[in-house]
Coordinates of C-alpha atoms and ligand atoms in Angstrom, one line a residue:
Chain E
M1 CA 121.6 89.5 181.0
V2 CA 120.2 87.0 183.7
E3 CA 117.8 90.3 184.4
W4 CA 117.5 90.7 181.3
I5 CA 116.8 87.2 180.4
K6 CA 114.0 86.9 183.6
K7 CA 111.9 89.9 182.0
V8 CA 111.9 88.7 179.0
I9 CA 111.6 85.2 179.2
P10 CA 110.9 84.1 182.5
N11 CA 109.3 80.6 181.9
V12 CA 113.1 79.8 179.7
Y13 CA 114.5 80.4 183.2
I14 CA 112.2 78.4 184.9
Y15 CA 112.7 75.7 183.2
R16 CA 115.9 76.4 181.7
K17 CA 117.0 72.6 183.2
D18 CA 114.4 70.2 181.1
F19 CA 115.2 72.9 178.0
I20 CA 118.5 72.4 177.9
T21 CA 117.9 68.4 178.6
N22 CA 115.3 69.2 176.1
T23 CA 117.9 70.8 173.7
L24 CA 120.8 68.4 174.3
A25 CA 118.1 65.2 174.0
T26 CA 116.6 66.8 169.9
L27 CA 120.5 66.8 168.8
E28 CA 121.1 63.4 170.2
M29 CA 118.5 61.6 168.4
F30 CA 119.9 64.1 164.9
I31 CA 123.0 62.8 165.1
I32 CA 121.5 58.4 166.0
S33 CA 119.1 58.7 163.1
G34 CA 120.8 60.8 160.9
I35 CA 123.8 58.6 160.8
I36 CA 121.3 55.2 161.0
A37 CA 119.1 56.7 158.5
F38 CA 121.8 58.0 156.0
I39 CA 123.9 54.5 156.3
I40 CA 121.1 52.4 155.3
G41 CA 119.4 55.4 153.1
L42 CA 122.5 55.6 150.6
F43 CA 122.5 51.1 150.9
V44 CA 119.8 51.6 149.5
G45 CA 119.2 54.4 146.9
I46 CA 123.1 52.9 145.6
L47 CA 121.1 49.1 145.6
L48 CA 118.0 51.2 143.4
T49 CA 120.3 52.8 140.2
I50 CA 122.0 49.8 140.6
T51 CA 119.4 46.4 140.0
K52 CA 116.7 48.5 138.1
K53 CA 116.1 49.0 134.0
G54 CA 119.0 49.7 132.0
G55 CA 121.8 49.2 135.5
I56 CA 124.8 48.0 135.9
K57 CA 122.8 44.6 137.7
Q58 CA 119.4 45.7 136.4
N59 CA 117.2 43.4 138.8
R60 CA 113.3 44.3 138.3
I61 CA 112.4 42.3 141.6
I62 CA 115.5 43.9 143.5
F63 CA 113.8 47.0 142.0
H64 CA 110.5 46.9 141.9
F65 CA 110.7 45.4 145.6
L66 CA 112.3 48.0 147.2
D67 CA 110.1 50.7 144.8
I68 CA 107.5 49.6 146.6
I69 CA 107.8 50.3 149.5
I70 CA 109.7 53.3 149.6
N71 CA 106.1 54.1 147.6
I72 CA 103.6 53.0 150.4
L73 CA 106.8 54.6 153.5
R74 CA 106.3 57.3 151.5
S75 CA 102.9 58.4 151.6
I76 CA 102.0 58.3 155.6
P77 CA 101.9 60.9 157.0
F78 CA 104.7 60.7 159.4
I79 CA 102.4 60.7 163.3
I80 CA 100.8 58.0 161.7
L81 CA 103.6 56.3 161.1
I82 CA 105.3 56.5 164.4
I83 CA 101.7 54.9 165.9
F84 CA 101.6 51.9 163.4
L85 CA 105.3 51.1 164.6
I86 CA 105.0 51.6 167.8
P87 CA 103.9 48.0 168.1
I88 CA 107.4 47.0 166.2
T89 CA 109.2 49.7 167.8
R90 CA 108.0 47.9 171.7
K91 CA 109.3 44.4 170.0
L92 CA 112.5 46.1 168.9
V93 CA 113.8 47.9 171.8
G94 CA 111.6 47.8 174.1
T95 CA 109.8 51.0 174.0
A96 CA 107.6 53.1 172.9
I97 CA 108.8 56.6 174.2
G98 CA 111.4 58.4 175.3
I99 CA 114.7 59.1 172.1
T100 CA 115.1 55.1 172.6
G101 CA 111.2 54.5 171.1
A102 CA 111.7 57.5 168.3
I103 CA 114.5 56.2 166.7
F104 CA 113.3 53.7 165.9
P105 CA 110.4 55.6 164.0
L106 CA 112.8 57.9 162.8
V107 CA 114.8 56.2 160.4
V108 CA 111.6 54.1 158.3
G109 CA 110.2 57.6 158.0
T110 CA 113.6 59.5 156.6
V111 CA 115.0 56.7 154.9
P112 CA 112.6 56.3 151.8
F113 CA 113.1 60.4 151.7
F114 CA 117.1 60.4 151.4
A115 CA 117.3 56.8 149.6
R116 CA 114.5 58.8 146.7
Q117 CA 117.3 61.4 146.9
V118 CA 120.0 59.7 146.0
E119 CA 118.6 56.7 143.4
T120 CA 118.4 60.9 141.6
T121 CA 121.0 62.0 142.6
L122 CA 123.4 59.3 141.3
A123 CA 121.1 59.2 138.5
N124 CA 122.8 62.0 137.5
V125 CA 126.2 60.5 136.1
S126 CA 125.9 60.2 133.0
D127 CA 125.2 56.3 131.2
G128 CA 128.9 57.6 129.0
K129 CA 131.0 57.6 131.9
L130 CA 129.9 54.5 133.6
E131 CA 130.7 53.3 129.3
A132 CA 134.6 55.0 130.4
A133 CA 135.1 53.3 133.1
R134 CA 133.6 49.3 132.5
S135 CA 135.6 49.6 129.3
M136 CA 138.6 50.3 131.1
G137 CA 137.8 47.4 132.6
C138 CA 136.2 48.8 136.2
S139 CA 134.1 46.1 139.2
T140 CA 130.6 46.3 140.3
I141 CA 131.8 47.7 142.9
G142 CA 134.4 50.0 140.8
L143 CA 131.7 51.4 138.8
I144 CA 129.9 52.1 142.6
F145 CA 132.6 53.8 144.5
R146 CA 134.9 55.4 142.2
V147 CA 132.2 56.4 139.5
Y148 CA 128.3 57.6 140.9
L149 CA 129.9 57.8 144.5
K150 CA 133.1 59.9 143.6
E151 CA 131.3 61.5 140.6
A152 CA 128.3 62.7 142.8
V153 CA 129.8 64.4 146.3
P154 CA 128.8 68.2 145.7
E155 CA 124.9 66.3 144.7
L156 CA 125.6 64.2 147.5
I157 CA 125.8 66.7 150.4
R158 CA 123.2 68.9 148.8
V159 CA 120.3 65.8 149.6
T160 CA 122.2 65.2 152.7
T161 CA 121.3 69.0 153.8
I162 CA 118.2 68.6 152.5
T163 CA 117.5 65.4 154.2
A164 CA 118.7 66.4 157.5
I165 CA 116.9 69.7 157.7
S166 CA 113.8 67.4 157.0
L167 CA 114.4 65.3 159.8
I168 CA 114.5 67.9 162.5
G169 CA 110.7 67.8 161.8
L170 CA 110.3 64.8 161.8
I171 CA 112.3 64.7 165.4
A172 CA 110.0 67.6 166.3
M173 CA 106.5 65.9 165.4
A174 CA 108.1 62.8 167.5
G175 CA 108.4 65.1 170.4
A176 CA 104.4 65.4 170.4
V177 CA 103.6 62.2 170.6
G178 CA 106.3 61.8 174.1
A179 CA 109.6 61.2 172.2
G180 CA 111.6 64.3 174.4
G181 CA 113.5 67.4 172.5
L182 CA 111.8 70.2 171.7
G183 CA 109.0 69.8 169.9
D184 CA 107.7 68.3 172.6
F185 CA 108.9 71.0 175.3
A186 CA 107.2 73.6 173.1
M187 CA 104.1 71.5 172.8
S188 CA 103.9 70.4 176.2
N189 CA 106.0 72.8 178.7
G190 CA 105.1 75.6 176.5
Y191 CA 101.6 75.6 174.5
A192 CA 100.0 73.3 176.9
M193 CA 100.8 75.7 180.2
H194 CA 100.1 79.1 177.5
H195 CA 104.5 80.3 178.1
T196 CA 104.4 82.0 174.9
D197 CA 107.8 82.8 175.7
I198 CA 109.0 78.1 175.2
V199 CA 107.4 78.3 171.7
N200 CA 109.2 81.1 170.2
V201 CA 112.0 80.2 171.9
C202 CA 111.9 76.7 171.2
V203 CA 110.7 78.1 167.7
I204 CA 114.0 80.3 167.1
V205 CA 116.3 77.2 168.7
L206 CA 115.4 75.1 165.8
L207 CA 115.6 78.1 162.8
I208 CA 118.8 77.9 164.5
I209 CA 120.4 75.0 163.8
V210 CA 118.9 74.3 160.3
C211 CA 120.6 76.9 159.8
I212 CA 123.9 75.2 160.7
I213 CA 123.1 72.6 158.9
Q214 CA 122.2 74.7 156.3
A215 CA 125.3 76.7 155.9
I216 CA 128.0 73.7 155.8
G217 CA 125.5 71.2 154.3
S218 CA 126.4 74.2 151.6
L219 CA 129.3 74.9 151.6
L220 CA 130.7 71.3 151.7
S221 CA 128.6 70.7 148.4
K222 CA 130.6 74.0 146.5
K223 CA 134.2 72.7 148.4
T224 CA 133.4 69.3 146.8
V225 CA 133.3 69.7 143.4
N226 CA 137.3 70.9 142.8
R227 CA 137.2 68.4 145.4
E228 CA 139.4 71.7 146.8
L229 CA 139.5 70.3 150.8
F230 CA 141.1 67.5 149.8
R231 CA 143.1 67.6 147.3
K232 CA 146.5 66.5 146.7
K233 CA 148.5 68.5 143.9
V234 CA 150.8 66.5 141.2
L235 CA 154.3 68.2 140.3
Chain L
M1 CA 144.4 41.3 115.8
I2 CA 140.0 41.6 115.6
K3 CA 137.9 38.6 114.1
I4 CA 133.9 39.2 113.6
S5 CA 132.0 36.8 112.9
N6 CA 128.3 36.2 112.0
L7 CA 127.4 38.8 114.2
N8 CA 123.5 39.3 115.5
K9 CA 122.6 41.6 117.5
T10 CA 118.9 42.9 117.7
Y11 CA 117.1 45.3 120.2
H12 CA 113.2 44.7 120.6
L13 CA 111.5 47.5 121.4
K14 CA 107.8 47.9 122.5
D15 CA 106.7 47.9 119.1
K16 CA 109.3 46.9 116.7
D17 CA 111.9 45.2 116.5
V18 CA 115.7 47.0 115.7
K19 CA 118.2 44.5 113.7
A20 CA 120.8 46.9 114.4
I21 CA 123.5 44.8 113.5
Q22 CA 123.1 41.7 110.2
D23 CA 125.4 39.4 109.3
V24 CA 129.0 41.3 109.7
N25 CA 132.3 40.0 109.7
L26 CA 135.1 41.7 109.9
S27 CA 138.7 39.9 110.3
I28 CA 141.1 43.6 110.9
K29 CA 145.0 42.9 111.1
E30 CA 147.2 44.5 113.2
G31 CA 148.8 47.6 113.2
E32 CA 145.7 48.1 111.0
I33 CA 143.4 52.1 111.7
F34 CA 139.8 50.7 110.2
G35 CA 137.6 52.7 109.6
I36 CA 134.0 52.3 109.6
I37 CA 131.9 55.1 108.0
G38 CA 128.1 55.1 107.8
Y39 CA 125.3 56.9 108.7
S40 CA 122.8 58.1 111.9
G41 CA 121.5 54.7 112.3
A42 CA 123.3 52.3 110.2
G43 CA 124.5 50.4 113.9
K44 CA 128.6 51.5 113.8
S45 CA 128.1 51.7 117.0
S46 CA 126.4 49.2 118.2
L47 CA 128.8 47.5 116.1
I48 CA 131.9 48.6 118.3
R49 CA 130.6 48.1 121.5
C50 CA 129.7 44.2 120.4
I51 CA 133.9 44.6 120.0
N52 CA 134.5 44.5 124.0
L53 CA 131.2 43.2 124.7
L54 CA 129.6 47.0 125.9
E55 CA 127.2 45.7 123.9
K56 CA 125.9 42.0 124.1
P57 CA 124.9 40.5 120.9
D58 CA 123.4 37.8 120.4
Y59 CA 124.7 35.8 117.8
G60 CA 128.5 35.0 116.7
E61 CA 132.0 35.4 117.2
I62 CA 134.2 38.3 118.9
I63 CA 138.0 37.2 119.4
V64 CA 140.1 39.3 119.9
D65 CA 144.2 38.7 120.6
D66 CA 143.4 35.8 120.6
V67 CA 140.9 35.9 123.2
K68 CA 137.8 35.1 121.9
L69 CA 135.1 36.9 123.7
C70 CA 132.1 35.7 122.6
Q71 CA 131.0 31.9 120.8
M72 CA 128.5 30.4 119.5
T73 CA 128.1 26.8 121.5
N74 CA 125.3 24.1 121.2
I75 CA 123.5 22.7 124.1
K76 CA 120.8 20.4 123.7
G77 CA 120.5 21.3 120.7
Q78 CA 120.1 25.2 120.3
D79 CA 123.3 27.6 119.3
K80 CA 124.0 30.1 122.6
L81 CA 125.5 32.8 123.0
V82 CA 128.6 32.2 125.8
T83 CA 130.6 35.3 126.3
L84 CA 133.4 35.4 129.1
S85 CA 133.5 35.1 132.2
E86 CA 133.0 38.5 134.1
K87 CA 135.7 38.7 135.9
E88 CA 138.3 37.2 132.5
L89 CA 136.1 40.0 130.6
R90 CA 137.9 42.7 132.7
K91 CA 140.7 41.2 132.8
T92 CA 140.6 41.2 128.5
R93 CA 138.9 44.9 128.3
K94 CA 142.7 46.1 129.7
N95 CA 143.6 45.1 126.0
I96 CA 141.2 47.1 124.1
G97 CA 140.7 50.9 125.3
M98 CA 138.2 52.8 123.7
I99 CA 137.5 56.6 123.3
F100 CA 133.4 58.0 122.8
Q101 CA 133.0 61.7 120.8
H102 CA 132.1 62.6 124.2
F103 CA 134.8 61.8 126.1
N104 CA 133.5 60.5 129.5
L105 CA 136.2 61.9 131.2
L106 CA 135.1 61.7 135.7
E107 CA 134.6 66.0 136.4
R108 CA 135.8 65.7 139.3
L109 CA 139.1 64.4 138.7
T110 CA 141.9 66.3 136.9
V111 CA 144.2 65.2 134.3
F112 CA 146.6 63.5 136.0
E113 CA 143.7 61.3 138.5
N114 CA 141.8 60.5 135.0
I115 CA 144.6 59.0 133.7
A116 CA 145.9 57.2 136.1
F117 CA 142.3 55.6 136.9
P118 CA 142.7 52.7 135.0
L119 CA 145.8 51.8 136.7
R120 CA 144.7 52.6 140.5
H121 CA 143.6 49.1 142.2
T122 CA 145.8 46.9 140.0
K123 CA 148.6 45.6 141.2
M124 CA 151.1 48.9 140.0
R125 CA 153.1 50.6 142.7
K126 CA 152.2 53.5 142.7
N127 CA 155.5 55.0 142.0
D128 CA 154.6 53.5 138.4
I129 CA 151.9 55.1 138.1
N130 CA 153.4 58.6 138.6
K131 CA 155.8 57.4 136.4
R132 CA 152.9 56.5 133.6
V133 CA 151.1 59.0 133.7
H134 CA 154.1 61.2 133.2
E135 CA 154.6 59.4 130.0
L136 CA 151.7 60.0 129.1
I137 CA 150.9 63.2 129.7
D138 CA 153.9 63.8 127.7
L139 CA 152.6 61.5 124.8
V140 CA 149.9 63.6 124.7
G141 CA 151.5 67.0 124.4
L142 CA 149.6 68.2 128.1
N143 CA 153.0 68.5 130.7
D144 CA 150.9 71.9 131.1
K145 CA 147.3 71.1 132.0
I146 CA 148.8 68.7 134.4
N147 CA 146.6 69.6 138.0
V148 CA 143.6 70.8 135.9
Y149 CA 140.4 69.7 136.2
P150 CA 138.5 69.1 132.3
K151 CA 135.4 71.7 132.5
Q152 CA 138.8 73.9 131.5
L153 CA 140.0 72.2 128.9
S154 CA 138.6 72.1 125.0
G155 CA 137.5 69.8 123.7
G156 CA 140.4 69.1 121.9
Q157 CA 142.8 68.9 125.6
K158 CA 139.4 66.9 127.3
Q159 CA 139.6 63.9 123.5
R160 CA 143.5 64.2 124.1
V161 CA 142.9 63.1 128.4
A162 CA 140.6 60.6 126.6
I163 CA 144.0 59.2 124.9
A164 CA 146.0 59.3 127.1
R165 CA 143.7 57.1 129.2
A166 CA 142.1 55.0 127.3
I167 CA 146.3 53.2 125.8
A168 CA 147.6 54.1 129.5
S169 CA 147.9 50.1 130.5
H170 CA 148.9 49.9 127.7
P171 CA 146.3 47.5 124.8
K172 CA 147.3 46.8 122.1
V173 CA 143.4 47.9 120.4
L174 CA 141.8 51.2 120.7
L175 CA 138.3 51.1 119.3
S176 CA 137.2 55.0 119.0
D177 CA 133.2 56.2 118.9
E178 CA 132.7 58.9 116.7
A179 CA 136.1 60.8 118.4
T180 CA 135.6 63.4 116.0
S181 CA 132.5 64.2 115.9
A182 CA 132.4 67.1 118.8
L183 CA 135.3 69.0 117.6
D184 CA 136.2 71.6 114.9
P185 CA 138.3 71.1 112.2
D186 CA 141.5 72.1 113.4
A187 CA 141.8 70.2 117.2
T188 CA 139.7 67.4 114.8
E189 CA 143.1 67.1 112.3
S190 CA 144.8 67.2 115.8
I191 CA 143.6 64.3 116.6
L192 CA 143.7 62.2 114.1
N193 CA 148.2 63.3 114.1
L194 CA 148.2 62.2 117.0
L195 CA 146.5 58.6 116.2
K196 CA 148.1 57.9 113.6
D197 CA 151.0 58.6 115.3
L198 CA 150.2 56.5 118.1
N199 CA 149.6 54.2 114.7
K200 CA 153.0 53.6 114.3
K201 CA 154.4 54.6 117.9
L202 CA 153.0 51.5 119.4
G203 CA 152.2 49.9 116.6
L204 CA 148.3 50.1 118.2
T205 CA 145.7 48.1 116.5
I206 CA 142.6 51.0 115.8
V207 CA 139.3 50.9 115.5
M208 CA 137.7 54.3 113.6
I209 CA 134.0 54.5 113.2
T210 CA 132.9 58.0 111.8
H211 CA 129.8 59.4 109.8
E212 CA 132.6 62.4 107.5
M213 CA 134.6 60.3 105.1
S214 CA 137.0 63.0 105.8
V215 CA 138.3 61.5 109.0
I216 CA 138.7 58.1 106.9
K217 CA 140.8 59.9 103.6
S218 CA 142.6 60.8 106.5
I219 CA 144.1 58.0 108.8
C220 CA 142.4 54.6 107.5
A221 CA 143.8 52.1 104.8
K222 CA 140.9 50.0 106.0
V223 CA 137.2 51.0 105.4
A224 CA 134.4 49.3 105.7
V225 CA 130.6 51.1 105.0
M226 CA 127.6 50.3 107.1
E227 CA 124.2 50.7 106.0
E228 CA 120.4 49.2 108.2
G229 CA 123.3 46.8 110.5
K230 CA 124.4 45.0 107.6
I231 CA 128.1 45.8 106.1
V232 CA 127.7 46.7 102.5
E233 CA 131.0 47.5 101.7
S234 CA 134.7 46.9 102.5
G235 CA 138.0 46.6 101.5
D236 CA 141.3 49.1 100.7
V237 CA 140.6 53.1 101.4
Y238 CA 142.1 53.1 98.1
S239 CA 140.5 51.0 95.9
I240 CA 136.8 51.1 97.8
F241 CA 136.8 55.7 96.4
S242 CA 138.2 55.3 93.4
N243 CA 135.3 52.7 92.7
P244 CA 132.2 52.5 95.2
Q245 CA 130.1 49.8 93.9
S246 CA 127.2 51.1 96.9
D247 CA 124.7 54.0 96.8
V248 CA 125.5 55.0 100.0
T249 CA 130.0 54.6 98.9
K250 CA 129.4 56.7 96.1
K251 CA 127.4 59.3 98.7
F252 CA 129.8 59.8 101.3
V253 CA 132.5 59.7 98.1
A254 CA 130.4 62.5 96.6
S255 CA 130.6 63.9 99.7
T256 CA 133.6 64.8 99.8
S257 CA 134.3 65.5 96.2
V258 CA 134.4 68.7 94.1
L259 CA 133.4 66.4 91.1
H260 CA 130.4 67.4 92.7
H261 CA 129.1 70.4 91.7
V262 CA 128.3 69.0 88.1
D263 CA 125.0 68.6 89.6
D264 CA 124.9 72.9 90.4
L265 CA 126.4 73.7 87.1
L266 CA 123.4 71.3 85.4
Y267 CA 120.6 72.6 87.4
H268 CA 121.4 75.8 87.2
S269 CA 121.8 74.9 82.9
I270 CA 125.1 76.9 82.7
I271 CA 125.4 73.6 80.9
Q272 CA 123.2 72.5 78.6
E273 CA 122.2 69.7 76.3
D274 CA 123.4 69.7 72.6
K275 CA 123.5 66.3 70.6
N276 CA 127.5 67.7 69.6
G277 CA 128.4 66.8 73.2
K278 CA 129.0 64.0 76.2
L279 CA 129.7 64.9 79.1
V280 CA 131.7 62.5 80.8
K281 CA 133.5 62.1 84.9
L282 CA 137.2 60.6 84.1
I283 CA 138.4 59.0 87.4
Y284 CA 142.2 58.0 87.2
Q285 CA 144.1 56.2 89.7
K286 CA 147.8 55.3 91.2
T287 CA 148.4 54.6 87.0
T288 CA 148.0 56.7 85.5
V289 CA 147.7 59.9 87.0
K290 CA 151.4 61.3 86.1
D291 CA 150.4 60.4 81.2
A292 CA 148.8 63.4 79.6
I293 CA 145.9 61.6 78.2
I294 CA 143.8 64.4 77.6
S295 CA 146.5 65.8 75.2
E296 CA 146.9 62.3 73.1
V297 CA 142.7 61.4 73.2
S298 CA 141.8 64.9 71.9
R299 CA 144.8 63.6 69.6
K300 CA 144.1 60.9 68.1
Y301 CA 140.3 60.6 68.2
N302 CA 140.1 64.4 66.6
V303 CA 137.8 65.4 69.8
N304 CA 137.3 68.8 72.2
V305 CA 138.0 68.5 76.0
S306 CA 136.7 71.4 77.9
I307 CA 137.9 70.1 81.4
I308 CA 135.4 72.0 83.5
L309 CA 135.6 70.9 87.3
A310 CA 139.1 69.4 88.5
T311 CA 140.4 67.5 91.0
I312 CA 143.4 65.7 92.6
E313 CA 143.3 63.8 96.6
I314 CA 146.0 61.7 98.4
L315 CA 145.1 58.6 99.3
E316 CA 147.1 56.6 101.3
D317 CA 150.1 57.8 99.5
A318 CA 149.2 57.8 96.7
P319 CA 146.9 59.2 93.7
L320 CA 142.8 60.1 93.0
G321 CA 142.2 62.1 90.4
G322 CA 138.7 63.0 88.8
I323 CA 138.3 65.4 85.7
I324 CA 134.0 66.1 84.7
A325 CA 135.3 66.8 80.6
L326 CA 133.0 67.4 77.4
L327 CA 134.2 65.6 75.1
Q328 CA 132.8 67.6 71.4
G329 CA 133.7 66.5 68.5
N330 CA 131.6 63.9 65.6
I331 CA 130.2 61.4 68.2
R332 CA 131.9 57.8 65.9
N333 CA 135.5 59.8 68.2
I334 CA 133.6 60.3 71.1
N335 CA 133.5 56.8 71.0
Q336 CA 136.5 56.1 70.5
A337 CA 137.8 58.0 72.9
I338 CA 135.6 57.0 75.7
L339 CA 137.0 53.6 74.8
F340 CA 140.6 54.1 74.6
F341 CA 140.2 55.4 78.5
Q342 CA 139.0 52.8 79.6
N343 CA 141.5 51.5 78.0
N344 CA 143.9 53.3 79.9
D345 CA 142.5 52.3 83.3
V346 CA 140.7 55.5 83.2
K347 CA 137.1 55.5 84.2
V348 CA 134.1 56.9 82.9
E349 CA 131.0 57.5 83.6
V350 CA 128.9 59.1 80.5
I351 CA 126.6 62.0 83.3
N352 CA 124.8 63.4 80.7
H353 CA 124.9 65.0 77.4
G354 CA 126.3 69.0 77.5
R355 CA 126.9 71.3 76.5
V356 CA 128.5 74.5 78.2
D357 CA 128.0 78.1 78.2
Ligands
ATP1 N1 119.7 50.6 123.6 C1 119.0 50.9 122.0 N2 117.9 49.9 122.9 C2 117.3 49.9 121.9 N3 116.8 50.5 120.4 C3 118.9 51.2 120.3 C4 119.6 50.6 121.5 N4 120.7 50.9 120.6 C5 120.8 51.5 119.2 N5 119.6 51.6 118.8 C6 119.2 51.4 117.5 O1 120.0 51.0 116.4 C7 120.3 50.8 115.5 C8 121.9 51.7 115.2 O2 122.8 52.7 115.9 P1 123.5 52.6 117.0 O3 123.9 53.5 118.4 O4 123.6 51.6 116.6 O5 123.0 53.9 115.1 P2 125.0 55.0 114.3 O6 125.4 53.9 114.2 O7 125.8 54.9 115.4 O8 124.7 56.6 114.7 P3 125.5 57.4 115.6 O9 125.4 58.2 114.6 O10 124.2 58.5 115.4 O11 125.8 57.3 116.4 C9 118.9 52.7 115.9 O12 118.3 52.4 114.6 C10 119.1 52.8 116.9 O13 117.9 52.8 117.7
MG2 MG1 126.8 55.8 116.8

């Protein structure tokens, strides 16, 4: 086995330690920035939904403020966004490089995308359901959690999956500007040193990660349509 | 139970204002099934949605079960609409159930959970919720569907779930906005029967919005006819429909009566002009249905009466009859016969001079 690896992907074998560290770095960045972006994005998405015209807590100022910021952030290419954010990142976490330095720009790059997806998803919850819940004396918080979020669970899982996959892409890009991770490894130990096998293996590993995320996402989304996962039967 | 005074609501669109409700006054008694009928765009939904303040009116006062949901107050010389606080409003809404044309069930909840929805997150204990939901499922007859999702139900069954959910917290009033409009005739009838039952058993006051005359006929005692945001006529179903005043009401009445086939007969020249006859529509009411008034007229005034169309309907358990007949004979006798009908509580409308081929 080891012989075979040495023969087919010699450079990966030589740099195997770096390879493993960088794979773990990618996963670490993914999990940390993913969780933070999920929470903030969901929150912003909900805010957009309820403050928009005809929403349950219509508020022009909040809506337009968020709307404009999101549009601006989404129109900046990520690679430029990272550079643009360097001074702020430094102020916030003390460094603009490494995993620590990558989290902030990753979150800023992901939140607008995810928030928009959440907004679109929640817009698909029919007004009729909200109206019915309101007629039963449901509060705003109740409408958000018991109607909007609950009804949209499968769709929310779907857009979370899409966002997670795009986040993997952003992490690889962040690697190119010194964040570490597989992107970085593929650039500096692979491309720069003409080690094609390293580039190829990095691509395969990223592909596997994406496939796993997609598979988990699809499964959960399907299983939650009728809440097969956590349902209690009443006798 | 419900009192609406001087209600007004205008929607401001970009290019124009739509006066959806104009000076509406209504008073609905406890235990009544009150119908509001009108064509599309008449403002029925806007009106019913004001009753639980899903829609905020511009002007007017609404009282439901002695609670003032909104009223006009003079602030610094200006009339301002003041509504209940958000919290009070939520409490009041528990006393006003509502059902909709498209059911609006939560798709990711089972029948059981849908019905339990309004009871959760209240002071009610879990066991009591369980008990209440089972009671409701019994009441609407869905015992075998308890763990089923709405997607697996027929329209009629969905509306039963919606009804159970709407009355879960023991409201005194049920608002129904076209609740049977998406259902086939069988399901419509069974839902109407269920509502009638609930009205009798629980003393539930029901406000029924519809554009179908048959719905009003089968369960309402009182009716208001709406057109362009205004109530053009209101009263008990029997008197409104036996003696319609406005054009809209007449159109609604005609829509369900076979008597309007006379127009077809005239159109296809099956009935034709004749100087010696008069085509009349006779509407006779509770008191006169049983009398042999036709043969009496025929004998007394020496007129031939040929009956072309006849119908009888039961409204509020009382008969309402209608006949299209051709009266032939001496013109003076015919006029006297008509006078005799009128003196005997039979409404007479002369349709055309005619003769049946
Ligand atoms: N949210 C709204 N914004 C603007 N205009 C509205 C709104 N809701 C209703 N309208 C307008 O108000 C008028 C009355 O509408 P409403 O829905 O009350 O009629 P309706 O009698 O219920 O009709 P239908 O039988 O079609 O349901 C219509 O002209 C409609 O276009
Ligand atoms: Mg309507």
